[in-house]
PDB file of C-alpha atoms in Angstrom:
ATOM      1  CA  MET G   1      -3.553   7.730  -9.245  1.00 38.00           C
ATOM      2  CA  LEU G   2      -0.905   9.216  -6.982  1.00 43.00           C
ATOM      3  CA  PRO G   3       0.864  12.443  -8.004  1.00 43.00           C
ATOM      4  CA  ARG G   4       4.530  12.118  -8.852  1.00 48.00           C
ATOM      5  CA  VAL G   5       6.873  13.260  -6.124  1.00 46.00           C
ATOM      6  CA  ALA G   6       9.178  14.649  -8.812  1.00 46.00           C
ATOM      7  CA  ASP G   7       6.552  17.176  -9.912  1.00 43.00           C
ATOM      8  CA  SER G   8       7.322  20.780  -8.992  1.00 37.00           C
ATOM      9  CA  LEU G   9       4.237  21.105  -6.793  1.00 44.00           C
ATOM     10  CA  SER G  10       4.553  17.879  -4.839  1.00 56.00           C
ATOM     11  CA  PHE G  11       5.649  19.814  -1.745  1.00 68.00           C
ATOM     12  CA  LEU G  12       4.143  23.199  -0.890  1.00 81.00           C
ATOM     13  CA  TYR G  13       5.203  25.252   2.151  1.00 85.00           C
ATOM     14  CA  LEU G  14       2.967  27.931   3.692  1.00 89.00           C
ATOM     15  CA  ASP G  15       3.381  30.332   6.595  1.00 89.00           C
ATOM     16  CA  MET G  16       1.491  33.329   8.044  1.00 91.00           C
ATOM     17  CA  VAL G  17      -1.738  32.540   6.157  1.00 93.00           C
ATOM     18  CA  ARG G  18      -5.212  31.190   6.841  1.00 94.00           C
ATOM     19  CA  VAL G  19      -6.183  28.146   4.756  1.00 95.00           C
ATOM     20  CA  VAL G  20      -9.906  27.849   4.083  1.00 96.00           C
ATOM     21  CA  GLN G  21     -12.359  26.101   1.772  1.00 95.00           C
ATOM     22  CA  ASP G  22     -14.682  28.276  -0.321  1.00 92.00           C
ATOM     23  CA  ASP G  23     -17.048  27.587  -3.209  1.00 90.00           C
ATOM     24  CA  THR G  24     -14.135  27.348  -5.663  1.00 88.00           C
ATOM     25  CA  GLY G  25     -11.596  25.295  -3.738  1.00 92.00           C
ATOM     26  CA  VAL G  26      -8.958  25.454  -1.011  1.00 94.00           C
ATOM     27  CA  CYS G  27      -7.266  28.826  -0.782  1.00 94.00           C
ATOM     28  CA  ALA G  28      -4.732  30.651   1.369  1.00 93.00           C
ATOM     29  CA  GLN G  29      -5.921  34.012   2.697  1.00 92.00           C
ATOM     30  CA  ILE G  30      -3.070  36.522   2.926  1.00 90.00           C
ATOM     31  CA  GLN G  31      -3.772  39.604   5.015  1.00 84.00           C
ATOM     32  CA  VAL G  32      -2.060  42.470   3.158  1.00 82.00           C
ATOM     33  CA  ASP G  33      -3.423  45.328   5.278  1.00 81.00           C
ATOM     34  CA  ASP G  34      -6.529  46.247   7.256  1.00 79.00           C
ATOM     35  CA  HIS G  35      -8.587  46.675   4.081  1.00 81.00           C
ATOM     36  CA  ARG G  36      -7.175  44.029   1.748  1.00 87.00           C
ATOM     37  CA  THR G  37      -6.949  40.221   1.824  1.00 86.00           C
ATOM     38  CA  ASP G  38      -5.434  38.376  -1.131  1.00 89.00           C
ATOM     39  CA  LEU G  39      -6.467  34.838  -2.064  1.00 90.00           C
ATOM     40  CA  VAL G  40      -4.151  32.206  -3.507  1.00 90.00           C
ATOM     41  CA  TYR G  41      -5.839  28.969  -4.549  1.00 92.00           C
ATOM     42  CA  LEU G  42      -3.934  25.762  -3.831  1.00 91.00           C
ATOM     43  CA  PRO G  43      -3.688  23.036  -6.498  1.00 87.00           C
ATOM     44  CA  THR G  44      -4.790  20.326  -4.079  1.00 85.00           C
ATOM     45  CA  ALA G  45      -5.135  17.658  -6.771  1.00 81.00           C
ATOM     46  CA  ALA G  46      -1.433  18.081  -7.685  1.00 77.00           C
ATOM     47  CA  LEU G  47      -0.090  18.143  -4.119  1.00 78.00           C
ATOM     48  CA  SER G  48       1.259  15.106  -2.344  1.00 72.00           C
ATOM     49  CA  CYS G  49       2.368  17.034   0.760  1.00 77.00           C
ATOM     50  CA  LEU G  50       1.392  20.390   2.291  1.00 86.00           C
ATOM     51  CA  LEU G  51       3.788  21.829   4.886  1.00 84.00           C
ATOM     52  CA  LEU G  52       2.153  24.218   7.362  1.00 90.00           C
ATOM     53  CA  GLY G  53       4.654  26.617   8.909  1.00 88.00           C
ATOM     54  CA  PRO G  54       4.333  29.179  11.735  1.00 91.00           C
ATOM     55  CA  GLY G  55       1.298  31.445  11.741  1.00 92.00           C
ATOM     56  CA  VAL G  56      -0.899  29.102   9.684  1.00 94.00           C
ATOM     57  CA  SER G  57      -4.481  28.279  10.622  1.00 95.00           C
ATOM     58  CA  ILE G  58      -6.578  25.817   8.659  1.00 95.00           C
ATOM     59  CA  THR G  59     -10.262  24.973   8.709  1.00 95.00           C
ATOM     60  CA  THR G  60     -11.823  21.520   8.919  1.00 93.00           C
ATOM     61  CA  PRO G  61     -13.452  21.758   5.429  1.00 94.00           C
ATOM     62  CA  ALA G  62     -10.037  22.592   3.947  1.00 94.00           C
ATOM     63  CA  LEU G  63      -8.468  19.578   5.681  1.00 91.00           C
ATOM     64  CA  THR G  64     -11.316  17.404   4.393  1.00 89.00           C
ATOM     65  CA  THR G  65     -10.649  18.469   0.812  1.00 91.00           C
ATOM     66  CA  LEU G  66      -6.921  17.836   1.187  1.00 88.00           C
ATOM     67  CA  ALA G  67      -7.663  14.353   2.556  1.00 83.00           C
ATOM     68  CA  ARG G  68     -10.013  13.687  -0.354  1.00 83.00           C
ATOM     69  CA  HIS G  69      -7.180  14.502  -2.752  1.00 82.00           C
ATOM     70  CA  ASN G  70      -4.751  12.200  -0.882  1.00 75.00           C
ATOM     71  CA  THR G  71      -2.582  15.098   0.325  1.00 81.00           C
ATOM     72  CA  SER G  72      -0.503  14.629   3.476  1.00 78.00           C
ATOM     73  CA  VAL G  73      -0.496  17.630   5.820  1.00 86.00           C
ATOM     74  CA  ILE G  74       2.530  18.196   8.076  1.00 83.00           C
ATOM     75  CA  CYS G  75       3.036  20.889  10.728  1.00 88.00           C
ATOM     76  CA  VAL G  76       6.598  22.225  10.501  1.00 83.00           C
ATOM     77  CA  GLY G  77       8.824  25.016  11.774  1.00 82.00           C
ATOM     78  CA  ALA G  78       9.877  28.122   9.861  1.00 77.00           C
ATOM     79  CA  GLY G  79      11.143  27.213   6.411  1.00 67.00           C
ATOM     80  CA  GLY G  80      10.152  23.591   6.966  1.00 65.00           C
ATOM     81  CA  VAL G  81      13.166  22.953   9.187  1.00 65.00           C
ATOM     82  CA  ARG G  82      11.294  21.069  11.920  1.00 72.00           C
ATOM     83  CA  ALA G  83       8.451  18.569  11.801  1.00 73.00           C
ATOM     84  CA  TYR G  84       6.042  18.492  14.732  1.00 80.00           C
ATOM     85  CA  ALA G  85       3.074  16.427  13.576  1.00 77.00           C
ATOM     86  CA  GLY G  86       1.665  14.844  10.447  1.00 77.00           C
ATOM     87  CA  ILE G  87      -1.811  14.076   9.118  1.00 77.00           C
ATOM     88  CA  LEU G  88      -1.548  11.347   6.511  1.00 73.00           C
ATOM     89  CA  SER G  89      -4.191  10.517   3.948  1.00 68.00           C
ATOM     90  CA  ASP G  90      -5.932   7.204   4.575  1.00 70.00           C
ATOM     91  CA  SER G  91      -5.441   6.371   0.892  1.00 68.00           C
ATOM     92  CA  LEU G  92      -1.664   6.913   1.011  1.00 74.00           C
ATOM     93  CA  THR G  93       0.060   3.884  -0.486  1.00 80.00           C
ATOM     94  CA  THR G  94       1.721   1.495   1.969  1.00 87.00           C
ATOM     95  CA  HIS G  95       4.181   0.284  -0.658  1.00 90.00           C
ATOM     96  CA  TRP G  96       7.188   2.100   0.785  1.00 92.00           C
ATOM     97  CA  LEU G  97       6.272   1.250   4.376  1.00 94.00           C
ATOM     98  CA  GLU G  98       6.055  -2.425   3.427  1.00 93.00           C
ATOM     99  CA  GLN G  99       9.436  -2.179   1.713  1.00 94.00           C
ATOM    100  CA  GLN G 100      10.882  -0.552   4.824  1.00 96.00           C
ATOM    101  CA  VAL G 101       9.497  -3.189   7.186  1.00 96.00           C
ATOM    102  CA  ALA G 102      10.588  -6.065   4.924  1.00 94.00           C
ATOM    103  CA  THR G 103      14.181  -4.818   4.674  1.00 95.00           C
ATOM    104  CA  TRP G 104      14.361  -3.791   8.338  1.00 96.00           C
ATOM    105  CA  ALA G 105      13.073  -7.145   9.696  1.00 95.00           C
ATOM    106  CA  ASP G 106      15.531  -9.261   7.665  1.00 94.00           C
ATOM    107  CA  PRO G 107      19.072  -8.963   9.139  1.00 93.00           C
ATOM    108  CA  GLU G 108      20.742  -9.577   5.766  1.00 93.00           C
ATOM    109  CA  ARG G 109      18.607  -7.041   3.898  1.00 94.00           C
ATOM    110  CA  ARG G 110      18.952  -4.561   6.757  1.00 94.00           C
ATOM    111  CA  LEU G 111      22.731  -4.776   6.485  1.00 94.00           C
ATOM    112  CA  GLU G 112      22.429  -4.436   2.707  1.00 94.00           C
ATOM    113  CA  VAL G 113      20.552  -1.137   3.092  1.00 95.00           C
ATOM    114  CA  ALA G 114      23.125   0.081   5.634  1.00 93.00           C
ATOM    115  CA  VAL G 115      25.915  -0.715   3.150  1.00 94.00           C
ATOM    116  CA  ARG G 116      24.099   1.155   0.382  1.00 94.00           C
ATOM    117  CA  MET G 117      23.693   4.173   2.659  1.00 94.00           C
ATOM    118  CA  TYR G 118      27.435   4.103   3.358  1.00 94.00           C
ATOM    119  CA  GLN G 119      28.209   3.886  -0.361  1.00 93.00           C
ATOM    120  CA  MET G 120      25.807   6.748  -1.028  1.00 93.00           C
ATOM    121  CA  ARG G 121      27.702   8.909   1.465  1.00 93.00           C
ATOM    122  CA  PHE G 122      31.192   7.851   0.377  1.00 92.00           C
ATOM    123  CA  LYS G 123      31.078   7.103  -3.318  1.00 88.00           C
ATOM    124  CA  ASP G 124      34.772   6.158  -3.481  1.00 85.00           C
ATOM    125  CA  ALA G 125      34.382   3.555  -0.726  1.00 81.00           C
ATOM    126  CA  ASP G 126      36.087   0.204  -1.303  1.00 83.00           C
ATOM    127  CA  LEU G 127      34.242  -2.201   0.981  1.00 86.00           C
ATOM    128  CA  PRO G 128      35.190  -5.809   1.731  1.00 82.00           C
ATOM    129  CA  GLU G 129      32.820  -8.369   0.262  1.00 82.00           C
ATOM    130  CA  SER G 130      31.450  -9.521   3.627  1.00 86.00           C
ATOM    131  CA  VAL G 131      31.525  -6.277   5.605  1.00 89.00           C
ATOM    132  CA  THR G 132      29.811  -6.172   9.002  1.00 89.00           C
ATOM    133  CA  LEU G 133      27.848  -3.344  10.554  1.00 87.00           C
ATOM    134  CA  ASP G 134      30.561  -2.939  13.179  1.00 88.00           C
ATOM    135  CA  GLN G 135      33.153  -2.482  10.434  1.00 90.00           C
ATOM    136  CA  LEU G 136      30.887   0.035   8.701  1.00 89.00           C
ATOM    137  CA  ARG G 137      30.621   2.094  11.888  1.00 88.00           C
ATOM    138  CA  GLY G 138      34.385   2.065  12.291  1.00 90.00           C
ATOM    139  CA  MET G 139      35.043   3.139   8.702  1.00 91.00           C
ATOM    140  CA  GLU G 140      32.380   5.836   8.928  1.00 91.00           C
ATOM    141  CA  GLY G 141      33.976   7.170  12.117  1.00 89.00           C
ATOM    142  CA  GLN G 142      37.417   7.351  10.507  1.00 91.00           C
ATOM    143  CA  ARG G 143      36.093   9.178   7.450  1.00 92.00           C
ATOM    144  CA  MET G 144      34.196  11.700   9.565  1.00 91.00           C
ATOM    145  CA  LYS G 145      37.295  12.371  11.677  1.00 90.00           C
ATOM    146  CA  ALA G 146      39.238  13.059   8.498  1.00 91.00           C
ATOM    147  CA  PHE G 147      36.480  15.355   7.246  1.00 92.00           C
ATOM    148  CA  TYR G 148      36.431  17.266  10.552  1.00 91.00           C
ATOM    149  CA  LYS G 149      40.192  17.704  10.264  1.00 92.00           C
ATOM    150  CA  ILE G 150      39.957  19.087   6.714  1.00 93.00           C
ATOM    151  CA  LEU G 151      37.242  21.574   7.657  1.00 94.00           C
ATOM    152  CA  ALA G 152      39.142  22.646  10.787  1.00 93.00           C
ATOM    153  CA  GLN G 153      42.273  23.286   8.732  1.00 93.00           C
ATOM    154  CA  GLN G 154      40.320  25.257   6.139  1.00 92.00           C
ATOM    155  CA  HIS G 155      38.936  27.568   8.819  1.00 93.00           C
ATOM    156  CA  GLY G 156      42.086  27.684  10.942  1.00 91.00           C
ATOM    157  CA  ILE G 157      40.483  26.561  14.186  1.00 88.00           C
ATOM    158  CA  GLY G 158      42.906  23.829  15.189  1.00 83.00           C
ATOM    159  CA  ARG G 159      41.705  20.476  16.502  1.00 83.00           C
ATOM    160  CA  PHE G 160      37.956  19.831  16.538  1.00 87.00           C
ATOM    161  CA  ARG G 161      36.040  17.182  18.446  1.00 84.00           C
ATOM    162  CA  ARG G 162      32.324  16.599  18.023  1.00 84.00           C
ATOM    163  CA  ASN G 163      30.700  17.044  21.414  1.00 79.00           C
ATOM    164  CA  TYR G 164      26.942  16.812  21.845  1.00 75.00           C
ATOM    165  CA  ARG G 165      26.258  17.280  25.553  1.00 73.00           C
ATOM    166  CA  PRO G 166      22.831  18.768  26.313  1.00 71.00           C
ATOM    167  CA  ASP G 167      23.726  18.935  30.022  1.00 72.00           C
ATOM    168  CA  GLN G 168      26.757  21.137  29.183  1.00 72.00           C
ATOM    169  CA  TRP G 169      25.173  23.171  26.398  1.00 69.00           C
ATOM    170  CA  ASP G 170      26.468  26.610  27.415  1.00 74.00           C
ATOM    171  CA  SER G 171      30.069  25.437  27.641  1.00 75.00           C
ATOM    172  CA  GLN G 172      30.301  24.111  24.081  1.00 85.00           C
ATOM    173  CA  ASP G 173      32.269  25.833  21.332  1.00 88.00           C
ATOM    174  CA  PRO G 174      30.506  27.728  18.493  1.00 92.00           C
ATOM    175  CA  VAL G 175      31.051  24.966  15.914  1.00 93.00           C
ATOM    176  CA  ASN G 176      29.360  22.342  18.075  1.00 91.00           C
ATOM    177  CA  LEU G 177      26.501  24.692  18.903  1.00 91.00           C
ATOM    178  CA  ALA G 178      25.971  25.611  15.253  1.00 92.00           C
ATOM    179  CA  LEU G 179      26.199  21.982  14.164  1.00 92.00           C
ATOM    180  CA  SER G 180      23.604  20.847  16.716  1.00 89.00           C
ATOM    181  CA  ALA G 181      21.219  23.630  15.662  1.00 86.00           C
ATOM    182  CA  ALA G 182      21.678  22.976  11.939  1.00 89.00           C
ATOM    183  CA  ASN G 183      21.288  19.211  12.401  1.00 89.00           C
ATOM    184  CA  THR G 184      17.982  19.772  14.198  1.00 84.00           C
ATOM    185  CA  CYS G 185      16.781  21.714  11.151  1.00 82.00           C
ATOM    186  CA  LEU G 186      17.917  18.918   8.843  1.00 87.00           C
ATOM    187  CA  TYR G 187      16.152  16.287  10.971  1.00 87.00           C
ATOM    188  CA  GLY G 188      12.886  18.186  10.599  1.00 81.00           C
ATOM    189  CA  ILE G 189      13.115  18.222   6.816  1.00 82.00           C
ATOM    190  CA  VAL G 190      13.949  14.511   6.650  1.00 88.00           C
ATOM    191  CA  HIS G 191      11.128  13.738   9.096  1.00 85.00           C
ATOM    192  CA  ALA G 192       8.640  15.614   6.918  1.00 81.00           C
ATOM    193  CA  ALA G 193       9.775  13.713   3.797  1.00 85.00           C
ATOM    194  CA  LEU G 194       9.474  10.319   5.520  1.00 89.00           C
ATOM    195  CA  LEU G 195       5.978  11.116   6.772  1.00 83.00           C
ATOM    196  CA  ALA G 196       4.945  12.247   3.302  1.00 81.00           C
ATOM    197  CA  LEU G 197       6.007   8.836   1.968  1.00 86.00           C
ATOM    198  CA  GLY G 198       4.085   7.021   4.709  1.00 87.00           C
ATOM    199  CA  LEU G 199       7.269   5.587   6.250  1.00 92.00           C
ATOM    200  CA  SER G 200       8.014   4.895   9.903  1.00 93.00           C
ATOM    201  CA  PRO G 201      10.645   7.310  11.306  1.00 91.00           C
ATOM    202  CA  ALA G 202      11.352   4.790  14.089  1.00 92.00           C
ATOM    203  CA  LEU G 203      12.632   1.840  11.997  1.00 95.00           C
ATOM    204  CA  GLY G 204      16.257   2.723  11.408  1.00 94.00           C
ATOM    205  CA  TYR G 205      18.946   0.584   9.794  1.00 94.00           C
ATOM    206  CA  VAL G 206      21.985   1.949  11.618  1.00 92.00           C
ATOM    207  CA  HIS G 207      20.375   3.907  14.434  1.00 92.00           C
ATOM    208  CA  ALA G 208      17.909   2.236  16.812  1.00 90.00           C
ATOM    209  CA  GLY G 209      16.049   2.721  20.071  1.00 89.00           C
ATOM    210  CA  THR G 210      14.372   6.042  19.235  1.00 88.00           C
ATOM    211  CA  GLN G 211      11.287   7.239  17.359  1.00 88.00           C
ATOM    212  CA  HIS G 212      13.622   9.158  15.014  1.00 88.00           C
ATOM    213  CA  ALA G 213      16.078   6.352  14.192  1.00 93.00           C
ATOM    214  CA  PHE G 214      15.369   6.347  10.437  1.00 95.00           C
ATOM    215  CA  VAL G 215      15.419  10.161  10.433  1.00 92.00           C
ATOM    216  CA  TYR G 216      18.995  10.074  11.754  1.00 93.00           C
ATOM    217  CA  ASP G 217      19.973   7.427   9.194  1.00 95.00           C
ATOM    218  CA  ILE G 218      18.787   9.498   6.244  1.00 96.00           C
ATOM    219  CA  ALA G 219      20.005  12.836   7.626  1.00 94.00           C
ATOM    220  CA  ASP G 220      23.548  11.434   7.796  1.00 94.00           C
ATOM    221  CA  LEU G 221      23.515  11.216   3.995  1.00 96.00           C
ATOM    222  CA  TYR G 222      23.501  15.010   3.680  1.00 95.00           C
ATOM    223  CA  LYS G 223      25.457  16.415   6.619  1.00 94.00           C
ATOM    224  CA  ALA G 224      28.766  16.590   4.748  1.00 93.00           C
ATOM    225  CA  ASP G 225      27.140  18.783   2.088  1.00 92.00           C
ATOM    226  CA  THR G 226      24.934  20.909   4.338  1.00 93.00           C
ATOM    227  CA  THR G 227      25.287  21.235   8.107  1.00 93.00           C
ATOM    228  CA  LEU G 228      28.999  20.536   8.571  1.00 95.00           C
ATOM    229  CA  PRO G 229      30.384  23.235   6.217  1.00 94.00           C
ATOM    230  CA  LEU G 230      27.835  25.669   7.639  1.00 94.00           C
ATOM    231  CA  ALA G 231      28.796  24.965  11.258  1.00 94.00           C
ATOM    232  CA  PHE G 232      32.539  25.380  10.669  1.00 95.00           C
ATOM    233  CA  ALA G 233      31.904  28.649   8.815  1.00 94.00           C
ATOM    234  CA  LEU G 234      30.338  29.995  12.034  1.00 94.00           C
ATOM    235  CA  HIS G 235      33.320  29.220  14.285  1.00 94.00           C
ATOM    236  CA  ASN G 236      33.693  32.921  15.215  1.00 92.00           C
ATOM    237  CA  SER G 237      29.996  33.653  15.588  1.00 91.00           C
ATOM    238  CA  ASP G 238      28.601  35.249  18.744  1.00 91.00           C
ATOM    239  CA  SER G 239      25.225  33.563  18.183  1.00 90.00           C
ATOM    240  CA  PRO G 240      26.029  30.343  16.290  1.00 91.00           C
ATOM    241  CA  GLU G 241      22.684  28.625  16.917  1.00 88.00           C
ATOM    242  CA  GLN G 242      20.572  31.470  15.605  1.00 87.00           C
ATOM    243  CA  GLN G 243      22.785  32.102  12.599  1.00 91.00           C
ATOM    244  CA  ALA G 244      22.947  28.387  11.787  1.00 90.00           C
ATOM    245  CA  ARG G 245      19.143  28.166  11.656  1.00 84.00           C
ATOM    246  CA  ARG G 246      18.798  31.293   9.523  1.00 85.00           C
ATOM    247  CA  ARG G 247      21.543  30.405   7.067  1.00 89.00           C
ATOM    248  CA  PHE G 248      20.306  26.840   6.766  1.00 86.00           C
ATOM    249  CA  ARG G 249      16.858  28.134   5.779  1.00 79.00           C
ATOM    250  CA  GLU G 250      18.423  30.484   3.231  1.00 81.00           C
ATOM    251  CA  ASP G 251      20.605  27.758   1.701  1.00 81.00           C
ATOM    252  CA  LEU G 252      17.697  25.316   1.613  1.00 74.00           C
ATOM    253  CA  ARG G 253      16.156  27.200  -1.314  1.00 70.00           C
ATOM    254  CA  LEU G 254      19.237  26.374  -3.383  1.00 70.00           C
ATOM    255  CA  LEU G 255      19.638  22.775  -2.200  1.00 75.00           C
ATOM    256  CA  ARG G 256      16.144  21.529  -3.165  1.00 77.00           C
ATOM    257  CA  LEU G 257      16.608  18.907  -0.495  1.00 84.00           C
ATOM    258  CA  LEU G 258      13.080  17.465  -0.179  1.00 81.00           C
ATOM    259  CA  PRO G 259      12.882  15.942  -3.692  1.00 83.00           C
ATOM    260  CA  ARG G 260      16.420  14.619  -3.258  1.00 88.00           C
ATOM    261  CA  ILE G 261      15.523  12.940   0.052  1.00 91.00           C
ATOM    262  CA  VAL G 262      12.448  11.293  -1.465  1.00 89.00           C
ATOM    263  CA  GLN G 263      14.390   9.948  -4.433  1.00 91.00           C
ATOM    264  CA  ASP G 264      17.248   8.648  -2.265  1.00 94.00           C
ATOM    265  CA  VAL G 265      14.930   6.946   0.240  1.00 95.00           C
ATOM    266  CA  GLN G 266      12.946   5.233  -2.493  1.00 94.00           C
ATOM    267  CA  SER G 267      16.186   4.107  -4.136  1.00 94.00           C
ATOM    268  CA  LEU G 268      17.451   2.644  -0.843  1.00 95.00           C
ATOM    269  CA  LEU G 269      14.222   0.724  -0.216  1.00 94.00           C
ATOM    270  CA  THR G 270      14.014  -0.663  -3.766  1.00 90.00           C
ATOM    271  CA  PRO G 271      15.783  -4.034  -4.081  1.00 77.00           C
ATOM    272  CA  PRO G 272      18.754  -3.684  -6.486  1.00 73.00           C
ATOM    273  CA  HIS G 273      17.656  -6.593  -8.680  1.00 64.00           C
ATOM    274  CA  THR G 274      14.158  -5.114  -8.989  1.00 61.00           C
ATOM    275  CA  ALA G 275      15.517  -1.753 -10.090  1.00 54.00           C
ATOM    276  CA  ALA G 276      17.856  -3.393 -12.611  1.00 52.00           C
ATOM    277  CA  THR G 277      15.167  -5.467 -14.308  1.00 52.00           C
ATOM    278  CA  ASN G 278      12.365  -2.915 -14.277  1.00 52.00           C
ATOM    279  CA  ASP G 279      11.225  -1.973 -17.785  1.00 48.00           C
ATOM    280  CA  ASP G 280      10.130   1.505 -16.704  1.00 49.00           C
ATOM    281  CA  THR G 281      12.531   4.404 -16.417  1.00 46.00           C
ATOM    282  CA  ASP G 282      14.230   4.951 -13.069  1.00 47.00           C
ATOM    283  CA  GLU G 283      12.089   8.013 -12.477  1.00 46.00           C
ATOM    284  CA  GLU G 284       8.879   6.147 -13.210  1.00 43.00           C
ATOM    285  CA  HIS G 285       9.900   3.252 -10.980  1.00 44.00           C
ATOM    286  CA  CYS G 286      10.971   5.348  -8.015  1.00 43.00           C
ATOM    287  CA  GLU G 287       8.510   8.215  -8.175  1.00 43.00           C
ATOM    288  CA  ARG G 288       5.162   6.731  -9.083  1.00 42.00           C
ATOM    289  CA  ARG G 289       2.918   4.053  -7.666  1.00 43.00           C
ATOM    290  CA  ASP G 290      -0.658   3.600  -8.806  1.00 41.00           C
ATOM    291  CA  VAL G 291      -2.833   2.139  -6.052  1.00 40.00           C
ATOM    292  CA  ARG G 292      -6.323   1.170  -7.146  1.00 43.00           C
ATOM    293  CA  MET G 293      -7.549  -0.765  -4.086  1.00 45.00           C
ATOM    294  CA  VAL G 294      -6.366  -2.489  -0.955  1.00 59.00           C
ATOM    295  CA  HIS G 295      -5.075  -6.050  -1.226  1.00 59.00           C
ATOM    296  CA  LEU G 296      -4.841  -9.031   1.146  1.00 62.00           C
ATOM    297  CA  TRP G 297      -1.585 -10.567   2.346  1.00 63.00           C
ATOM    298  CA  ASP G 298      -0.764 -14.249   2.087  1.00 62.00           C
ATOM    299  CA  PRO G 299       2.542 -15.706   3.389  1.00 64.00           C
ATOM    300  CA  LYS G 300       2.809 -18.123   0.458  1.00 67.00           C
ATOM    301  CA  THR G 301       1.401 -16.342  -2.579  1.00 68.00           C
ATOM    302  CA  GLY G 302       1.939 -12.716  -1.566  1.00 65.00           C
ATOM    303  CA  ALA G 303      -0.735 -10.149  -2.446  1.00 67.00           C
ATOM    304  CA  LEU G 304      -4.256 -11.366  -3.170  1.00 68.00           C
ATOM    305  CA  PRO G 305      -7.200  -9.345  -4.516  1.00 70.00           C
ATOM    306  CA  ALA G 306      -9.494  -7.836  -1.902  1.00 60.00           C
ATOM    307  CA  GLY G 307     -13.279  -7.871  -2.204  1.00 56.00           C
ATOM    308  CA  VAL G 308     -13.316 -11.624  -2.846  1.00 62.00           C
ATOM    309  CA  ASN G 309     -15.015 -14.237  -0.679  1.00 56.00           C
ATOM    310  CA  TYR G 310     -12.409 -16.917  -0.020  1.00 58.00           C
ATOM    311  CA  ALA G 311     -14.686 -19.259   1.912  1.00 62.00           C
ATOM    312  CA  THR G 312     -14.355 -22.942   1.031  1.00 67.00           C
ATOM    313  CA  GLY G 313     -17.302 -25.295   1.304  1.00 57.00           C
ATOM    314  CA  GLU G 314     -20.754 -24.520   2.690  1.00 56.00           C
ATOM    315  CA  ALA G 315     -21.348 -22.717   5.952  1.00 48.00           C
TER     316      ALA G 315
END
């Protein structure tokens, strides 16, 4: 039985602690002073993802216990704003990865997911019945230009143009610097969520050609609510990158972004007709998958039971 991602303890972030295994369970050792070390025991059976931030060390027995409880372990930056590496449980369900590959490999279904991502971003969108990906990109560009203009007017900074030029980093204006820094933080959070679901960050629906293509796709869903307002608010900052990272971490506690990302990704990868006809509640359908054993794949009949000898005739 897999824990529900909607549960309050599905994601746990730690920093500046030592994670060890003792006779009772997995615990975080917190050094209070030279003479005192506090212990906080982790509910490993209720965790689907453990985020290890700066200053964390973890022992092999603790990792073994986490793996036994099907908990993914991801190394992240401060506040969970960057993802560097992930250790996934070998019993993690492949359901969502299979859904991702199936929709990504079929051009029609891939376009369908791209359209749903656009509609998720712009809920008032009125799309033509047979819209193309090229048309989607054009409409998205026009809407983002309009949004930039509104934010620029609100902050009285005149005309704004998005300019991401790593080779001219020091010559960029504060808004662009803050936006690039905040977006990097957002990418880390999305990356951690995708790894926790067992998805491939490389198989994007709009973006392509990079190991983070799907990360960029999903991050675009939240920029208008998170990184863009933050970046424009720092247009007079002397250190926009540093302030963008700090304020993004502070605001993240209010946004509760990780559960929202998980729910949105699962909704995007669930075929609309399947979601409409499912007898379970939306939360049950999107958040929970019970995986009892591995199955075999057949191109005609689909999933077949494993542990069965399918030999025909005598050897």
